[in-house]
JSON list of C-alpha atoms in Angstrom, two decimals:
[
{"chain": "A", "resi": 1381, "resn": "MET", "atom": "CA", "xyz": [68.79, -96.42, -82.86]},
{"chain": "A", "resi": 1382, "resn": "PRO", "atom": "CA", "xyz": [72.29, -97.11, -81.80]},
{"chain": "A", "resi": 1383, "resn": "GLY", "atom": "CA", "xyz": [73.44, -95.03, -78.89]},
{"chain": "A", "resi": 1384, "resn": "GLY", "atom": "CA", "xyz": [70.00, -93.40, -78.46]},
{"chain": "A", "resi": 1385, "resn": "ILE", "atom": "CA", "xyz": [67.02, -93.67, -76.20]},
{"chain": "A", "resi": 1386, "resn": "SER", "atom": "CA", "xyz": [64.80, -96.60, -76.76]},
{"chain": "A", "resi": 1387, "resn": "GLY", "atom": "CA", "xyz": [61.64, -97.78, -75.19]},
{"chain": "A", "resi": 1388, "resn": "PRO", "atom": "CA", "xyz": [58.40, -95.99, -74.29]},
{"chain": "A", "resi": 1389, "resn": "VAL", "atom": "CA", "xyz": [60.11, -92.77, -73.62]},
{"chain": "A", "resi": 1390, "resn": "ALA", "atom": "CA", "xyz": [61.47, -92.67, -77.10]},
{"chain": "A", "resi": 1391, "resn": "ASN", "atom": "CA", "xyz": [58.03, -93.01, -78.60]},
{"chain": "A", "resi": 1392, "resn": "ARG", "atom": "CA", "xyz": [56.40, -90.12, -76.53]},
{"chain": "A", "resi": 1393, "resn": "ALA", "atom": "CA", "xyz": [55.53, -87.07, -78.60]},
{"chain": "A", "resi": 1394, "resn": "GLU", "atom": "CA", "xyz": [56.62, -83.74, -77.20]},
{"chain": "A", "resi": 1395, "resn": "PRO", "atom": "CA", "xyz": [53.94, -81.02, -76.96]},
{"chain": "A", "resi": 1396, "resn": "VAL", "atom": "CA", "xyz": [53.95, -78.17, -79.39]},
{"chain": "A", "resi": 1397, "resn": "VAL", "atom": "CA", "xyz": [53.81, -74.67, -77.81]},
{"chain": "A", "resi": 1398, "resn": "ALA", "atom": "CA", "xyz": [51.78, -72.14, -79.81]},
{"chain": "A", "resi": 1399, "resn": "VAL", "atom": "CA", "xyz": [53.55, -68.84, -80.17]},
{"chain": "A", "resi": 1400, "resn": "THR", "atom": "CA", "xyz": [51.11, -65.84, -80.01]},
{"chain": "A", "resi": 1401, "resn": "GLY", "atom": "CA", "xyz": [53.59, -63.05, -79.77]},
{"chain": "A", "resi": 1402, "resn": "PRO", "atom": "CA", "xyz": [52.77, -61.26, -83.03]},
{"chain": "A", "resi": 1403, "resn": "ARG", "atom": "CA", "xyz": [49.01, -60.85, -82.16]},
{"chain": "A", "resi": 1404, "resn": "ALA", "atom": "CA", "xyz": [49.42, -59.01, -78.72]},
{"chain": "A", "resi": 1405, "resn": "PRO", "atom": "CA", "xyz": [49.97, -55.42, -80.11]},
{"chain": "A", "resi": 1406, "resn": "GLU", "atom": "CA", "xyz": [46.91, -55.72, -82.35]},
{"chain": "A", "resi": 1407, "resn": "THR", "atom": "CA", "xyz": [44.64, -56.57, -79.37]},
{"chain": "A", "resi": 1408, "resn": "ARG", "atom": "CA", "xyz": [45.94, -53.59, -77.32]},
{"chain": "A", "resi": 1409, "resn": "SER", "atom": "CA", "xyz": [45.24, -51.12, -80.13]},
{"chain": "A", "resi": 1410, "resn": "GLN", "atom": "CA", "xyz": [41.68, -52.41, -80.48]},
{"chain": "A", "resi": 1411, "resn": "SER", "atom": "CA", "xyz": [41.07, -51.78, -76.74]},
{"chain": "A", "resi": 1412, "resn": "VAL", "atom": "CA", "xyz": [42.38, -48.22, -77.02]},
{"chain": "A", "resi": 1413, "resn": "ARG", "atom": "CA", "xyz": [40.08, -47.51, -79.96]},
{"chain": "A", "resi": 1414, "resn": "ALA", "atom": "CA", "xyz": [37.10, -48.85, -78.03]},
{"chain": "A", "resi": 1415, "resn": "TYR", "atom": "CA", "xyz": [37.87, -46.61, -75.03]},
{"chain": "A", "resi": 1416, "resn": "ALA", "atom": "CA", "xyz": [38.23, -43.61, -77.31]},
{"chain": "A", "resi": 1417, "resn": "VAL", "atom": "CA", "xyz": [34.83, -44.23, -78.89]},
{"chain": "A", "resi": 1418, "resn": "VAL", "atom": "CA", "xyz": [33.11, -44.62, -75.51]},
{"chain": "A", "resi": 1419, "resn": "GLY", "atom": "CA", "xyz": [34.76, -41.42, -74.19]},
{"chain": "A", "resi": 1420, "resn": "SER", "atom": "CA", "xyz": [33.66, -39.47, -77.28]},
{"chain": "A", "resi": 1421, "resn": "ILE", "atom": "CA", "xyz": [30.09, -40.65, -76.81]},
{"chain": "A", "resi": 1422, "resn": "LEU", "atom": "CA", "xyz": [30.10, -39.54, -73.15]},
{"chain": "A", "resi": 1423, "resn": "VAL", "atom": "CA", "xyz": [31.51, -36.12, -74.03]},
{"chain": "A", "resi": 1424, "resn": "LEU", "atom": "CA", "xyz": [28.87, -35.58, -76.72]},
{"chain": "A", "resi": 1425, "resn": "ALA", "atom": "CA", "xyz": [26.12, -36.64, -74.32]},
{"chain": "A", "resi": 1426, "resn": "LEU", "atom": "CA", "xyz": [27.42, -34.17, -71.69]},
{"chain": "A", "resi": 1427, "resn": "ILE", "atom": "CA", "xyz": [27.56, -31.34, -74.24]},
{"chain": "A", "resi": 1428, "resn": "ALA", "atom": "CA", "xyz": [23.99, -32.13, -75.34]},
{"chain": "A", "resi": 1429, "resn": "MET", "atom": "CA", "xyz": [22.77, -32.01, -71.69]},
{"chain": "A", "resi": 1430, "resn": "VAL", "atom": "CA", "xyz": [24.47, -28.68, -71.06]},
{"chain": "A", "resi": 1431, "resn": "ALA", "atom": "CA", "xyz": [23.02, -27.18, -74.25]},
{"chain": "A", "resi": 1432, "resn": "THR", "atom": "CA", "xyz": [19.53, -28.41, -73.38]},
{"chain": "A", "resi": 1433, "resn": "ALA", "atom": "CA", "xyz": [19.71, -26.91, -69.90]},
{"chain": "A", "resi": 1434, "resn": "GLY", "atom": "CA", "xyz": [20.95, -23.57, -71.31]},
{"chain": "A", "resi": 1435, "resn": "LEU", "atom": "CA", "xyz": [18.12, -23.42, -73.84]},
{"chain": "A", "resi": 1436, "resn": "THR", "atom": "CA", "xyz": [15.57, -24.19, -71.13]},
{"chain": "A", "resi": 1437, "resn": "LEU", "atom": "CA", "xyz": [16.82, -21.38, -68.88]},
{"chain": "A", "resi": 1438, "resn": "LEU", "atom": "CA", "xyz": [16.90, -18.95, -71.81]},
{"chain": "A", "resi": 1439, "resn": "SER", "atom": "CA", "xyz": [13.29, -19.82, -72.71]},
{"chain": "A", "resi": 1440, "resn": "VAL", "atom": "CA", "xyz": [12.12, -19.24, -69.16]},
{"chain": "A", "resi": 1441, "resn": "TRP", "atom": "CA", "xyz": [13.91, -15.87, -68.97]},
{"chain": "A", "resi": 1442, "resn": "LEU", "atom": "CA", "xyz": [12.41, -14.74, -72.29]},
{"chain": "A", "resi": 1443, "resn": "VAL", "atom": "CA", "xyz": [8.92, -15.69, -71.18]},
{"chain": "A", "resi": 1444, "resn": "ARG", "atom": "CA", "xyz": [9.25, -13.65, -67.95]},
{"chain": "A", "resi": 1445, "resn": "GLN", "atom": "CA", "xyz": [10.47, -10.50, -69.74]},
{"chain": "A", "resi": 1446, "resn": "PRO", "atom": "CA", "xyz": [7.79, -7.79, -70.42]},
{"chain": "A", "resi": 1447, "resn": "VAL", "atom": "CA", "xyz": [6.78, -7.28, -73.99]},
{"chain": "A", "resi": 1448, "resn": "ASP", "atom": "CA", "xyz": [8.29, -4.11, -75.44]},
{"chain": "A", "resi": 1449, "resn": "ALA", "atom": "CA", "xyz": [5.85, -2.12, -77.56]},
{"chain": "A", "resi": 1450, "resn": "ASP", "atom": "CA", "xyz": [8.66, -0.76, -79.73]},
{"chain": "A", "resi": 1451, "resn": "VAL", "atom": "CA", "xyz": [9.87, -4.28, -80.62]},
{"chain": "A", "resi": 1452, "resn": "THR", "atom": "CA", "xyz": [6.50, -5.87, -81.32]},
{"chain": "A", "resi": 1453, "resn": "GLY", "atom": "CA", "xyz": [4.98, -2.75, -82.84]},
{"chain": "A", "resi": 1454, "resn": "VAL", "atom": "CA", "xyz": [1.76, -3.20, -80.89]},
{"chain": "A", "resi": 1455, "resn": "GLN", "atom": "CA", "xyz": [0.80, -0.47, -78.41]},
{"chain": "A", "resi": 1456, "resn": "PRO", "atom": "CA", "xyz": [-0.79, -1.68, -75.17]},
{"chain": "A", "resi": 1457, "resn": "PRO", "atom": "CA", "xyz": [-4.36, -0.49, -74.60]},
{"chain": "A", "resi": 1458, "resn": "PRO", "atom": "CA", "xyz": [-4.63, 2.61, -72.42]},
{"chain": "A", "resi": 1459, "resn": "ASP", "atom": "CA", "xyz": [-5.85, 2.29, -68.86]},
{"chain": "A", "resi": 1460, "resn": "PRO", "atom": "CA", "xyz": [-9.57, 2.84, -68.51]},
{"chain": "A", "resi": 1461, "resn": "VAL", "atom": "CA", "xyz": [-10.43, 6.26, -67.13]},
{"chain": "A", "resi": 1462, "resn": "ALA", "atom": "CA", "xyz": [-13.36, 6.47, -64.74]},
{"chain": "A", "resi": 1463, "resn": "PRO", "atom": "CA", "xyz": [-15.93, 9.11, -65.68]},
{"chain": "A", "resi": 1464, "resn": "PRO", "atom": "CA", "xyz": [-15.97, 12.17, -63.43]},
{"chain": "A", "resi": 1465, "resn": "VAL", "atom": "CA", "xyz": [-18.42, 11.93, -60.57]},
{"chain": "A", "resi": 1466, "resn": "PRO", "atom": "CA", "xyz": [-20.68, 14.96, -60.37]},
{"chain": "A", "resi": 1467, "resn": "VAL", "atom": "CA", "xyz": [-20.24, 16.86, -57.12]},
{"chain": "A", "resi": 1468, "resn": "PRO", "atom": "CA", "xyz": [-23.50, 18.17, -55.66]},
{"chain": "A", "resi": 1469, "resn": "ASP", "atom": "CA", "xyz": [-23.69, 21.74, -54.50]},
{"chain": "A", "resi": 1470, "resn": "ALA", "atom": "CA", "xyz": [-22.68, 22.24, -50.92]},
{"chain": "A", "resi": 1471, "resn": "VAL", "atom": "CA", "xyz": [-25.60, 22.36, -48.55]},
{"chain": "A", "resi": 1472, "resn": "VAL", "atom": "CA", "xyz": [-25.15, 24.71, -45.61]},
{"chain": "A", "resi": 1473, "resn": "VAL", "atom": "CA", "xyz": [-26.78, 23.28, -42.53]},
{"chain": "A", "resi": 1474, "resn": "PRO", "atom": "CA", "xyz": [-27.37, 25.94, -39.86]},
{"chain": "A", "resi": 1475, "resn": "LEU", "atom": "CA", "xyz": [-25.93, 25.05, -36.51]},
{"chain": "A", "resi": 1476, "resn": "PRO", "atom": "CA", "xyz": [-28.36, 24.94, -33.61]},
{"chain": "A", "resi": 1477, "resn": "SER", "atom": "CA", "xyz": [-28.12, 27.91, -31.30]},
{"chain": "A", "resi": 1478, "resn": "PRO", "atom": "CA", "xyz": [-26.52, 27.05, -27.97]},
{"chain": "A", "resi": 1479, "resn": "VAL", "atom": "CA", "xyz": [-28.97, 26.58, -25.15]},
{"chain": "A", "resi": 1480, "resn": "ALA", "atom": "CA", "xyz": [-27.83, 27.82, -21.80]},
{"chain": "A", "resi": 1481, "resn": "SER", "atom": "CA", "xyz": [-27.93, 25.02, -19.29]},
{"chain": "A", "resi": 1482, "resn": "PRO", "atom": "CA", "xyz": [-29.81, 25.82, -16.10]},
{"chain": "A", "resi": 1483, "resn": "ARG", "atom": "CA", "xyz": [-27.58, 26.76, -13.23]},
{"chain": "A", "resi": 1484, "resn": "PRO", "atom": "CA", "xyz": [-27.69, 24.12, -10.51]},
{"chain": "A", "resi": 1485, "resn": "ALA", "atom": "CA", "xyz": [-29.21, 25.25, -7.30]},
{"chain": "A", "resi": 1486, "resn": "ASP", "atom": "CA", "xyz": [-26.83, 26.03, -4.51]},
{"chain": "A", "resi": 1487, "resn": "PRO", "atom": "CA", "xyz": [-26.89, 22.93, -2.27]},
{"chain": "A", "resi": 1488, "resn": "GLN", "atom": "CA", "xyz": [-26.03, 25.01, 0.79]},
{"chain": "A", "resi": 1489, "resn": "PRO", "atom": "CA", "xyz": [-28.19, 27.85, 2.02]},
{"chain": "A", "resi": 1490, "resn": "PRO", "atom": "CA", "xyz": [-26.50, 31.21, 2.29]},
{"chain": "A", "resi": 1491, "resn": "ARG", "atom": "CA", "xyz": [-24.70, 31.71, 5.53]},
{"chain": "A", "resi": 1492, "resn": "PRO", "atom": "CA", "xyz": [-26.06, 34.37, 7.82]},
{"chain": "A", "resi": 1493, "resn": "ALA", "atom": "CA", "xyz": [-24.01, 37.48, 8.11]},
{"chain": "A", "resi": 1494, "resn": "GLN", "atom": "CA", "xyz": [-21.51, 37.38, 10.91]},
{"chain": "A", "resi": 1495, "resn": "PRO", "atom": "CA", "xyz": [-22.34, 39.82, 13.69]},
{"chain": "A", "resi": 1496, "resn": "GLN", "atom": "CA", "xyz": [-19.98, 42.70, 13.87]},
{"chain": "A", "resi": 1497, "resn": "PRO", "atom": "CA", "xyz": [-17.81, 42.67, 16.97]},
{"chain": "A", "resi": 1498, "resn": "THR", "atom": "CA", "xyz": [-18.77, 45.15, 19.62]},
{"chain": "A", "resi": 1499, "resn": "PRO", "atom": "CA", "xyz": [-16.33, 48.00, 19.52]},
{"chain": "A", "resi": 1500, "resn": "ARG", "atom": "CA", "xyz": [-14.05, 48.05, 22.49]},
{"chain": "A", "resi": 1501, "resn": "PRO", "atom": "CA", "xyz": [-14.80, 50.94, 24.80]},
{"chain": "A", "resi": 1502, "resn": "THR", "atom": "CA", "xyz": [-12.15, 53.56, 25.14]},
{"chain": "A", "resi": 1503, "resn": "GLY", "atom": "CA", "xyz": [-11.38, 56.15, 27.72]},
{"chain": "A", "resi": 1504, "resn": "ALA", "atom": "CA", "xyz": [-11.29, 55.98, 31.50]},
{"chain": "A", "resi": 1505, "resn": "ARG", "atom": "CA", "xyz": [-13.57, 53.69, 33.51]},
{"chain": "A", "resi": 1506, "resn": "ALA", "atom": "CA", "xyz": [-14.74, 53.08, 37.03]},
{"chain": "A", "resi": 1507, "resn": "VAL", "atom": "CA", "xyz": [-13.65, 49.75, 38.50]},
{"chain": "A", "resi": 1508, "resn": "THR", "atom": "CA", "xyz": [-15.59, 48.07, 41.29]},
{"chain": "A", "resi": 1509, "resn": "VAL", "atom": "CA", "xyz": [-13.69, 45.66, 43.58]},
{"chain": "A", "resi": 1510, "resn": "THR", "atom": "CA", "xyz": [-15.62, 43.41, 45.98]},
{"chain": "A", "resi": 1511, "resn": "VAL", "atom": "CA", "xyz": [-13.90, 41.51, 48.80]},
{"chain": "A", "resi": 1512, "resn": "ALA", "atom": "CA", "xyz": [-16.03, 38.54, 49.83]},
{"chain": "A", "resi": 1513, "resn": "GLY", "atom": "CA", "xyz": [-15.90, 37.17, 53.37]},
{"chain": "A", "resi": 1514, "resn": "ASP", "atom": "CA", "xyz": [-14.30, 38.84, 56.37]},
{"chain": "A", "resi": 1515, "resn": "ALA", "atom": "CA", "xyz": [-10.83, 39.51, 54.97]},
{"chain": "A", "resi": 1516, "resn": "PRO", "atom": "CA", "xyz": [-9.15, 42.27, 57.07]},
{"chain": "A", "resi": 1517, "resn": "TYR", "atom": "CA", "xyz": [-8.40, 44.61, 54.11]},
{"chain": "A", "resi": 1518, "resn": "THR", "atom": "CA", "xyz": [-9.44, 48.25, 54.29]},
{"chain": "A", "resi": 1519, "resn": "SER", "atom": "CA", "xyz": [-8.76, 49.58, 50.80]},
{"chain": "A", "resi": 1520, "resn": "VAL", "atom": "CA", "xyz": [-7.62, 48.66, 47.28]},
{"chain": "A", "resi": 1521, "resn": "GLU", "atom": "CA", "xyz": [-5.15, 50.44, 44.99]},
{"chain": "A", "resi": 1522, "resn": "ILE", "atom": "CA", "xyz": [-5.09, 50.23, 41.17]},
{"chain": "A", "resi": 1523, "resn": "SER", "atom": "CA", "xyz": [-1.85, 51.10, 39.36]},
{"chain": "A", "resi": 1524, "resn": "CYS", "atom": "CA", "xyz": [-1.08, 51.06, 35.61]},
{"chain": "A", "resi": 1525, "resn": "PRO", "atom": "CA", "xyz": [2.16, 51.26, 33.55]},
{"chain": "A", "resi": 1526, "resn": "SER", "atom": "CA", "xyz": [1.19, 54.72, 32.31]},
{"chain": "A", "resi": 1527, "resn": "GLY", "atom": "CA", "xyz": [1.68, 56.04, 35.87]},
{"chain": "A", "resi": 1528, "resn": "PHE", "atom": "CA", "xyz": [-1.94, 55.97, 36.99]},
{"chain": "A", "resi": 1529, "resn": "ARG", "atom": "CA", "xyz": [-2.35, 55.10, 40.71]},
{"chain": "A", "resi": 1530, "resn": "GLU", "atom": "CA", "xyz": [-5.54, 55.55, 42.71]},
{"chain": "A", "resi": 1531, "resn": "ARG", "atom": "CA", "xyz": [-7.01, 54.07, 45.88]},
{"chain": "A", "resi": 1532, "resn": "GLY", "atom": "CA", "xyz": [-10.58, 53.25, 46.92]},
{"chain": "A", "resi": 1533, "resn": "ALA", "atom": "CA", "xyz": [-11.75, 52.54, 50.49]},
{"chain": "A", "resi": 1534, "resn": "LEU", "atom": "CA", "xyz": [-13.60, 49.32, 51.20]},
{"chain": "A", "resi": 1535, "resn": "ALA", "atom": "CA", "xyz": [-17.05, 50.03, 52.63]},
{"chain": "A", "resi": 1536, "resn": "GLY", "atom": "CA", "xyz": [-19.06, 46.90, 53.29]},
{"chain": "A", "resi": 1537, "resn": "GLY", "atom": "CA", "xyz": [-16.48, 44.94, 51.32]},
{"chain": "A", "resi": 1538, "resn": "VAL", "atom": "CA", "xyz": [-16.89, 47.10, 48.16]},
{"chain": "A", "resi": 1539, "resn": "ALA", "atom": "CA", "xyz": [-14.51, 49.73, 46.79]},
{"chain": "A", "resi": 1540, "resn": "VAL", "atom": "CA", "xyz": [-14.90, 51.86, 43.64]},
{"chain": "A", "resi": 1541, "resn": "VAL", "atom": "CA", "xyz": [-11.92, 53.42, 41.87]},
{"chain": "A", "resi": 1542, "resn": "ALA", "atom": "CA", "xyz": [-12.79, 55.94, 39.12]},
{"chain": "A", "resi": 1543, "resn": "GLY", "atom": "CA", "xyz": [-10.74, 57.18, 36.17]},
{"chain": "A", "resi": 1544, "resn": "VAL", "atom": "CA", "xyz": [-8.86, 53.92, 35.58]},
{"chain": "A", "resi": 1545, "resn": "PRO", "atom": "CA", "xyz": [-7.33, 53.87, 32.02]},
{"chain": "A", "resi": 1546, "resn": "ARG", "atom": "CA", "xyz": [-8.03, 50.92, 29.75]},
{"chain": "A", "resi": 1547, "resn": "GLU", "atom": "CA", "xyz": [-4.59, 49.35, 29.80]},
{"chain": "A", "resi": 1548, "resn": "ALA", "atom": "CA", "xyz": [-3.77, 45.66, 29.72]},
{"chain": "A", "resi": 1549, "resn": "ASP", "atom": "CA", "xyz": [-1.22, 45.59, 32.54]},
{"chain": "A", "resi": 1550, "resn": "CYS", "atom": "CA", "xyz": [-3.06, 47.30, 35.38]},
{"chain": "A", "resi": 1551, "resn": "ASP", "atom": "CA", "xyz": [-2.90, 45.63, 38.84]},
{"chain": "A", "resi": 1552, "resn": "ILE", "atom": "CA", "xyz": [-5.08, 45.61, 41.96]},
{"chain": "A", "resi": 1553, "resn": "ARG", "atom": "CA", "xyz": [-3.27, 45.73, 45.30]},
{"chain": "A", "resi": 1554, "resn": "PHE", "atom": "CA", "xyz": [-5.05, 45.05, 48.57]},
{"chain": "A", "resi": 1555, "resn": "LYS", "atom": "CA", "xyz": [-4.08, 47.29, 51.55]},
{"chain": "A", "resi": 1556, "resn": "GLY", "atom": "CA", "xyz": [-4.52, 46.90, 55.34]},
{"chain": "A", "resi": 1557, "resn": "ALA", "atom": "CA", "xyz": [-3.30, 43.33, 55.75]},
{"chain": "A", "resi": 1558, "resn": "ALA", "atom": "CA", "xyz": [-0.83, 40.89, 54.19]},
{"chain": "A", "resi": 1559, "resn": "PRO", "atom": "CA", "xyz": [0.26, 42.13, 50.74]},
{"chain": "A", "resi": 1560, "resn": "ALA", "atom": "CA", "xyz": [-1.88, 40.71, 47.91]},
{"chain": "A", "resi": 1561, "resn": "GLN", "atom": "CA", "xyz": [-1.99, 41.61, 44.21]},
{"chain": "A", "resi": 1562, "resn": "VAL", "atom": "CA", "xyz": [-3.99, 40.43, 41.15]},
{"chain": "A", "resi": 1563, "resn": "PRO", "atom": "CA", "xyz": [-4.11, 41.66, 37.51]},
{"chain": "A", "resi": 1564, "resn": "LEU", "atom": "CA", "xyz": [-7.08, 43.81, 36.54]},
{"chain": "A", "resi": 1565, "resn": "GLY", "atom": "CA", "xyz": [-7.27, 43.05, 32.80]},
{"chain": "A", "resi": 1566, "resn": "ASP", "atom": "CA", "xyz": [-10.20, 44.41, 30.75]},
{"chain": "A", "resi": 1567, "resn": "SER", "atom": "CA", "xyz": [-12.83, 43.81, 33.43]},
{"chain": "A", "resi": 1568, "resn": "ASP", "atom": "CA", "xyz": [-14.68, 46.69, 35.06]},
{"chain": "A", "resi": 1569, "resn": "ALA", "atom": "CA", "xyz": [-15.58, 44.62, 38.15]},
{"chain": "A", "resi": 1570, "resn": "LYS", "atom": "CA", "xyz": [-13.72, 42.06, 40.26]},
{"chain": "A", "resi": 1571, "resn": "ILE", "atom": "CA", "xyz": [-15.03, 39.81, 43.04]},
{"chain": "A", "resi": 1572, "resn": "CYS", "atom": "CA", "xyz": [-12.21, 38.34, 45.15]},
{"chain": "A", "resi": 1573, "resn": "ASP", "atom": "CA", "xyz": [-12.21, 35.59, 47.79]},
{"chain": "A", "resi": 1574, "resn": "PHE", "atom": "CA", "xyz": [-9.40, 35.05, 50.30]},
{"chain": "A", "resi": 1575, "resn": "PRO", "atom": "CA", "xyz": [-9.13, 31.39, 51.30]},
{"chain": "A", "resi": 1576, "resn": "SER", "atom": "CA", "xyz": [-6.06, 32.49, 53.22]},
{"chain": "A", "resi": 1577, "resn": "GLU", "atom": "CA", "xyz": [-4.66, 35.90, 53.86]},
{"chain": "A", "resi": 1578, "resn": "GLY", "atom": "CA", "xyz": [-2.47, 37.13, 51.01]},
{"chain": "A", "resi": 1579, "resn": "ASN", "atom": "CA", "xyz": [-3.85, 34.65, 48.44]},
{"chain": "A", "resi": 1580, "resn": "PRO", "atom": "CA", "xyz": [-6.82, 36.19, 46.56]},
{"chain": "A", "resi": 1581, "resn": "ILE", "atom": "CA", "xyz": [-8.92, 34.30, 44.00]},
{"chain": "A", "resi": 1582, "resn": "CYS", "atom": "CA", "xyz": [-10.72, 36.80, 41.77]},
{"chain": "A", "resi": 1583, "resn": "ARG", "atom": "CA", "xyz": [-13.30, 36.39, 39.05]}
]
C-alpha cells in the first residue's frame, strides 16, 4: 500500500474487545430477587418457630388448669365420709383415798425445861465483912445512895452491919487506918485482904 505501513506489523490482527455492557443490569436484578427469596424463607421459618413455641406453652397451661365441673358437665365424686365411731359410756374410776404418811420421828430429843431463875431477894440484909491478916482497922462503914449509912465494929477481924438495903451502888469504907473503900454489890459477905495499907482486895 502506498504511503502505508508494510511489513509484519501490517499483517498483525488487532484484538476484538467484547462489549458486555447491556447484560450488567440483568445480573444485578437476579441477585436482588435471590436475596428477597432467601429473606422470605427466613421470615417464614421464624414465624413458624414462634407459633410452635406459643402453642406449646398454651398446651402446658391448659393441662395444668383444674377441670371445671360446669364446663365438662361431670361432677367430681364426693369425698368419702368416715363412719361415726361409737363412743363408749364413760367409766367413773374412784380415786384412791389419800393415805396419811407417817410423821417422821423427831431426830432430837426434847430439851429439858430450863430451870427458873431464883428470885432475887428483896428487903434489907445483914452484911458480914471480914478483914484477913493484921490490918489495923477497927470498924467498917456501909453507905448507899438512898442515904443509908451504918457502922459495924471489927471484933476478931469480923464486923456485921444489919439493915443494909439491896442497892447496886453501896460502898464499904474501912475506918481506923489509911482510908480504903470497895464496892459492896449484891454480896451479903465480903472477905478482904490488905497487901498494903489502904489497898484492899475483896472477894
